[in-house]
XYZ file of C-alpha atoms in Angstrom:
368
model
C 1.978 93.204 -73.590
C 1.130 94.605 -76.989
C -2.150 93.788 -78.721
C -0.981 91.685 -81.629
C -1.682 88.363 -83.277
C 0.491 85.966 -85.254
C -0.688 83.019 -87.332
C 0.353 79.400 -86.821
C 2.180 79.526 -90.157
C 4.261 82.451 -88.895
C 4.835 80.563 -85.637
C 6.081 77.536 -87.603
C 8.500 79.687 -89.603
C 9.837 81.349 -86.449
C 10.378 77.929 -84.836
C 12.161 76.576 -87.931
C 14.545 79.530 -88.173
C 15.115 79.695 -84.414
C 15.917 75.980 -84.076
C 18.112 75.422 -87.117
C 20.240 78.503 -87.723
C 22.723 78.239 -84.831
C 22.873 74.437 -84.898
C 23.815 74.094 -88.573
C 26.463 76.802 -88.345
C 28.152 75.698 -85.118
C 29.971 72.420 -84.480
C 26.742 70.677 -83.497
C 27.287 67.126 -82.186
C 31.000 67.171 -83.056
C 31.821 65.097 -79.968
C 29.842 62.204 -81.473
C 32.013 62.356 -84.626
C 30.356 60.537 -87.590
C 27.289 59.884 -85.427
C 26.504 63.600 -85.073
C 23.345 63.114 -87.158
C 22.082 60.542 -84.633
C 22.535 63.047 -81.788
C 20.348 65.455 -83.782
C 17.536 62.901 -83.979
C 17.818 61.999 -80.283
C 17.969 65.684 -79.348
C 14.869 66.334 -81.446
C 12.920 63.560 -79.695
C 14.040 64.855 -76.287
C 13.095 68.388 -77.324
C 9.601 67.244 -78.299
C 9.185 65.607 -74.870
C 10.250 68.868 -73.213
C 7.868 70.847 -75.398
C 4.950 68.647 -74.320
C 5.707 69.779 -70.751
C 5.912 73.433 -71.831
C 2.690 73.201 -73.811
C 0.762 71.598 -70.936
C 2.125 74.360 -68.700
C 0.888 77.048 -71.080
C -2.650 75.595 -70.976
C -3.059 76.749 -67.367
C -3.007 80.389 -68.529
C -3.068 80.427 -72.373
C -3.223 84.237 -72.621
C -0.201 84.901 -70.408
C 3.570 84.447 -70.880
C 5.512 82.213 -68.497
C 6.830 85.253 -66.606
C 3.209 86.087 -65.684
C 1.735 82.719 -64.803
C 4.797 81.747 -62.739
C 3.513 84.352 -60.233
C 0.006 82.882 -60.297
C 1.259 79.334 -59.784
C 4.021 79.899 -57.211
C 2.772 83.072 -55.548
C 3.969 86.680 -55.902
C 7.346 86.327 -54.160
C 8.649 83.005 -55.485
C 6.864 83.535 -58.807
C 8.512 86.916 -59.337
C 11.894 85.394 -58.601
C 11.310 82.625 -61.153
C 10.076 85.188 -63.691
C 13.228 87.236 -63.099
C 15.356 84.127 -63.656
C 13.708 83.571 -67.044
C 14.188 87.194 -68.055
C 17.904 86.925 -67.219
C 18.058 83.556 -68.997
C 16.581 84.957 -72.230
C 18.899 87.966 -72.043
C 21.941 85.770 -71.450
C 21.082 83.380 -74.281
C 20.476 86.295 -76.636
C 23.908 87.665 -75.707
C 25.498 84.299 -76.507
C 23.782 84.154 -79.896
C 24.759 87.661 -80.957
C 28.349 87.060 -79.847
C 28.415 83.806 -81.835
C 27.243 85.402 -85.067
C 29.451 88.474 -84.657
C 32.498 86.227 -84.128
C 31.614 84.234 -87.239
C 31.217 87.379 -89.353
C 34.580 88.708 -88.167
C 36.295 85.361 -88.828
C 35.073 84.998 -92.419
C 34.264 88.401 -93.917
C 34.846 91.479 -91.766
C 38.329 90.465 -90.672
C 39.543 94.005 -89.979
C 36.311 95.107 -88.301
C 36.032 94.981 -84.485
C 33.246 92.639 -83.514
C 31.895 95.420 -81.265
C 30.830 97.203 -84.435
C 29.219 94.053 -85.843
C 27.304 93.474 -82.593
C 26.152 97.100 -82.493
C 24.922 97.016 -86.117
C 23.046 93.743 -85.585
C 21.397 95.087 -82.437
C 20.304 98.307 -84.170
C 18.512 96.225 -86.831
C 16.936 94.005 -84.159
C 15.821 97.025 -82.111
C 14.134 98.565 -85.139
C 12.052 95.474 -85.928
C 11.148 94.831 -82.285
C 10.010 98.436 -82.021
C 7.526 97.693 -84.801
C 6.069 94.781 -82.835
C 5.792 91.008 -82.953
C 3.498 91.102 -86.005
C 6.122 92.899 -88.095
C 8.828 90.536 -86.839
C 6.685 87.529 -87.838
C 5.826 88.943 -91.264
C 9.497 89.766 -91.875
C 10.423 86.177 -90.987
C 7.738 84.934 -93.379
C 9.188 87.074 -96.158
C 12.815 86.101 -95.576
C 12.032 82.419 -95.087
C 11.410 81.978 -98.814
C 14.813 83.563 -99.535
C 16.547 81.450 -96.888
C 14.922 78.299 -98.263
C 15.950 79.088 -101.832
C 19.554 79.923 -100.920
C 19.913 76.870 -98.678
C 18.419 74.507 -101.253
C 20.640 75.898 -104.004
C 23.770 75.717 -101.845
C 23.101 72.150 -100.715
C 22.368 71.046 -104.283
C 25.723 72.451 -105.394
C 27.516 70.702 -102.527
C 25.825 67.348 -103.190
C 26.621 67.486 -106.926
C 30.202 68.715 -106.501
C 31.710 65.247 -106.226
C 33.147 65.944 -102.758
C 30.599 63.818 -100.903
C 31.983 60.519 -99.616
C 29.403 58.461 -97.726
C 32.154 56.165 -96.460
C 33.032 58.956 -94.015
C 29.779 58.201 -92.191
C 30.967 54.701 -91.352
C 31.199 52.880 -89.023
C 27.875 53.856 -87.518
C 27.833 53.782 -83.710
C 31.519 52.917 -83.614
C 31.727 53.742 -79.891
C 28.260 52.380 -79.044
C 24.886 53.833 -78.108
C 26.053 54.909 -74.659
C 28.556 57.406 -76.071
C 25.963 58.899 -78.417
C 23.387 59.155 -75.626
C 25.922 60.916 -73.375
C 26.443 63.518 -76.110
C 22.704 63.894 -76.685
C 21.488 64.113 -73.089
C 21.495 66.876 -72.101
C 23.720 68.224 -74.924
C 21.624 68.280 -78.087
C 18.329 68.075 -76.184
C 18.883 71.487 -74.581
C 20.611 73.016 -77.619
C 18.775 73.861 -79.733
C 15.563 71.913 -79.143
C 14.935 72.641 -75.444
C 15.420 76.345 -76.100
C 11.950 76.304 -77.666
C 10.845 77.322 -74.148
C 11.335 80.951 -75.244
C 8.182 80.566 -77.355
C 6.147 80.446 -74.130
C 6.590 84.237 -74.291
C 5.009 84.314 -77.780
C 2.145 81.828 -77.319
C -0.288 84.487 -76.006
C -0.072 86.180 -79.427
C -0.931 83.091 -81.506
C -4.433 83.397 -82.944
C -5.199 79.664 -83.262
C -4.158 78.250 -79.916
C -5.584 74.789 -80.542
C -3.085 74.345 -83.396
C -0.008 75.528 -81.455
C 0.979 72.082 -80.209
C 0.870 70.491 -83.665
C 2.624 73.482 -85.224
C 5.580 73.553 -82.845
C 6.034 69.763 -82.889
C 6.041 69.902 -86.700
C 8.682 72.623 -86.496
C 10.835 70.544 -84.148
C 10.518 67.434 -86.343
C 11.523 69.302 -89.511
C 14.348 71.093 -87.689
C 15.741 67.875 -86.216
C 15.705 66.045 -89.562
C 17.254 69.041 -91.347
C 20.027 69.457 -88.763
C 20.738 65.703 -88.932
C 20.938 65.910 -92.734
C 23.340 68.884 -92.602
C 25.582 66.987 -90.157
C 25.641 64.009 -92.551
C 26.653 66.327 -95.404
C 29.377 67.954 -93.300
C 30.886 64.630 -92.196
C 30.663 63.074 -95.659
C 32.459 66.062 -97.244
C 34.968 66.960 -94.510
C 35.655 63.567 -92.974
C 35.502 62.940 -89.242
C 38.841 64.514 -88.363
C 38.256 67.884 -90.045
C 34.580 67.911 -88.978
C 35.534 67.690 -85.292
C 38.326 70.273 -85.569
C 36.734 73.020 -87.625
C 34.988 75.945 -85.944
C 32.151 76.301 -88.475
C 31.741 72.972 -90.340
C 29.109 74.107 -92.850
C 31.138 77.114 -93.954
C 34.238 74.924 -94.252
C 32.221 72.415 -96.288
C 31.130 75.141 -98.670
C 34.733 76.362 -99.024
C 35.817 72.943 -100.258
C 33.526 73.148 -103.261
C 35.756 73.774 -106.236
C 36.283 72.997 -109.873
C 33.733 75.354 -111.389
C 34.004 79.136 -111.412
C 30.407 79.797 -110.450
C 30.823 77.637 -107.345
C 33.529 79.846 -105.862
C 32.838 81.663 -102.586
C 29.813 79.559 -101.759
C 30.734 80.159 -98.093
C 29.793 83.837 -98.472
C 26.321 82.762 -99.590
C 25.885 80.578 -96.514
C 27.337 83.265 -94.258
C 24.814 85.881 -95.375
C 22.021 83.331 -94.962
C 23.231 82.466 -91.471
C 23.424 86.106 -90.373
C 19.869 86.724 -91.606
C 18.703 83.651 -89.680
C 20.684 84.771 -86.626
C 18.903 88.113 -86.759
C 15.566 86.387 -86.068
C 17.014 84.192 -83.306
C 18.431 87.278 -81.554
C 15.166 89.168 -82.084
C 13.114 86.427 -80.415
C 15.397 86.351 -77.378
C 15.477 90.144 -77.030
C 11.716 90.408 -77.496
C 11.134 87.743 -74.810
C 13.493 89.641 -72.479
C 11.686 92.926 -73.016
C 8.167 91.512 -72.672
C 9.214 89.547 -69.584
C 10.680 92.658 -67.960
C 7.633 94.767 -68.816
C 5.196 92.239 -67.314
C 7.415 91.619 -64.300
C 7.615 95.279 -63.298
C 4.202 96.350 -64.609
C 5.544 98.684 -67.310
C 2.639 99.473 -69.692
C 4.686 100.128 -72.858
C 7.384 97.567 -73.645
C 8.948 99.940 -76.197
C 10.436 102.043 -73.380
C 12.646 99.057 -72.531
C 14.039 98.404 -76.013
C 17.039 100.736 -75.794
C 18.105 100.038 -72.183
C 17.780 96.239 -72.481
C 19.509 96.233 -75.871
C 22.397 98.082 -74.265
C 22.516 95.475 -71.483
C 22.579 92.715 -74.123
C 25.348 94.566 -75.955
C 27.478 94.744 -72.786
C 26.746 91.104 -71.874
C 27.708 89.854 -75.330
C 31.107 91.518 -74.937
C 31.709 90.658 -71.273
C 30.571 87.040 -71.608
C 34.031 85.865 -72.713
C 37.386 87.417 -73.497
C 38.175 85.046 -76.376
C 36.666 82.242 -78.478
C 37.975 79.412 -76.261
C 36.404 80.988 -73.198
C 33.192 81.575 -75.175
C 32.956 77.888 -76.141
C 33.683 76.807 -72.560
C 30.958 79.140 -71.264
C 28.450 77.991 -73.872
C 29.122 74.266 -73.775
C 29.993 73.639 -70.136
C 28.772 76.386 -67.808
C 25.487 77.190 -69.577
C 24.599 73.626 -70.515
C 24.937 72.109 -67.051
C 24.403 74.987 -64.628
C 21.860 77.095 -66.525
C 20.017 75.047 -69.154
C 19.157 72.039 -66.984
C 17.379 73.991 -64.205
C 15.735 76.456 -66.607
C 14.583 73.883 -69.186
C 13.988 70.767 -67.061
C 13.621 71.415 -63.330
C 11.653 74.684 -63.064
C 9.067 73.786 -65.773
C 8.466 70.437 -64.065
C 7.952 72.166 -60.694
C 5.564 74.690 -62.268
C 3.655 71.890 -63.997
C 3.355 69.838 -60.808
C 2.206 72.770 -58.648
C -0.167 74.010 -61.362
C -1.648 70.544 -61.758
C -2.238 70.232 -57.976
C -3.920 73.666 -57.928
C -6.103 72.687 -60.872
C -7.165 69.470 -59.119
C -8.036 71.389 -55.954
C -10.193 73.827 -57.918
C -12.028 70.977 -59.625
C -12.627 69.184 -56.308
C -13.889 72.356 -54.599
C -16.200 73.038 -57.561
C -17.870 69.678 -57.033
């Protein structure tokens, strides 16, 4: 691990960008139709519950990432296997994210450009920043956050004042009942994007004010959940339920419907650039976690030696993960959600917490 420190403010900004960027671009909660905003709130609350587990887990070994203390809690053999699973998980999720943003860029702007080129260019930028270290990545996020905030606020103000918003599209609330919304939220919106905050267990050792980490991340999850819920309300109120559930990228489609004034044209390009910048940080966090996890797992002193080989693996995975968009959605929504996210975000952390807690109790008893 490198010797670096990040502030709680930088941690908050990284959490905000990481949690919101993919959710507001993709068809988040579309299955719940006009109640998509409710699934965001439920997902946020579930994500906070999961984070409380992750945070308690990190207190066992506050200066180590999860790939290190898994070995201390479960022993060298089982612990190494669990650490390897998390490294593969971070790599796989990073591949999904980069494929998602490359597909979006090709669909809206770079129509004639192979998405292989888009993926390669994004990875080169990510590799450069990661090579500079986590401090540079955090400071870059801090710098760009002000730009992202300004662009997003301006874009949303233009949408809300365009006259296209119809709040009647949000009615009836809970038309199909609470049970339907809960089925869409658990595990759906709990694991994506809120449960994915588990990747920050790889960054916690770098935070300089550890006693404020819990409050900082929970604040980030609360703001992210409310913001995602608000964006879903805007999308449904502008697009209507039918178009909202059918469109691939609801927010970009919403921005395309803004018309009537010349300076409002091509608002989708503004959102697209903002999304790609946000996606850059989400990919960077996943790739950084993969590299640090691999370095600690195999005892490699300099993580920078792994940047090129693991970036190439992510590049190949992002291409091989699906042959087309339909297969990509099926992999992301069905296979990953039920067969990957549930064990990695729910089951394994709970096992680690239980075993760690028993070990802690034994140490306390033997000390007395």
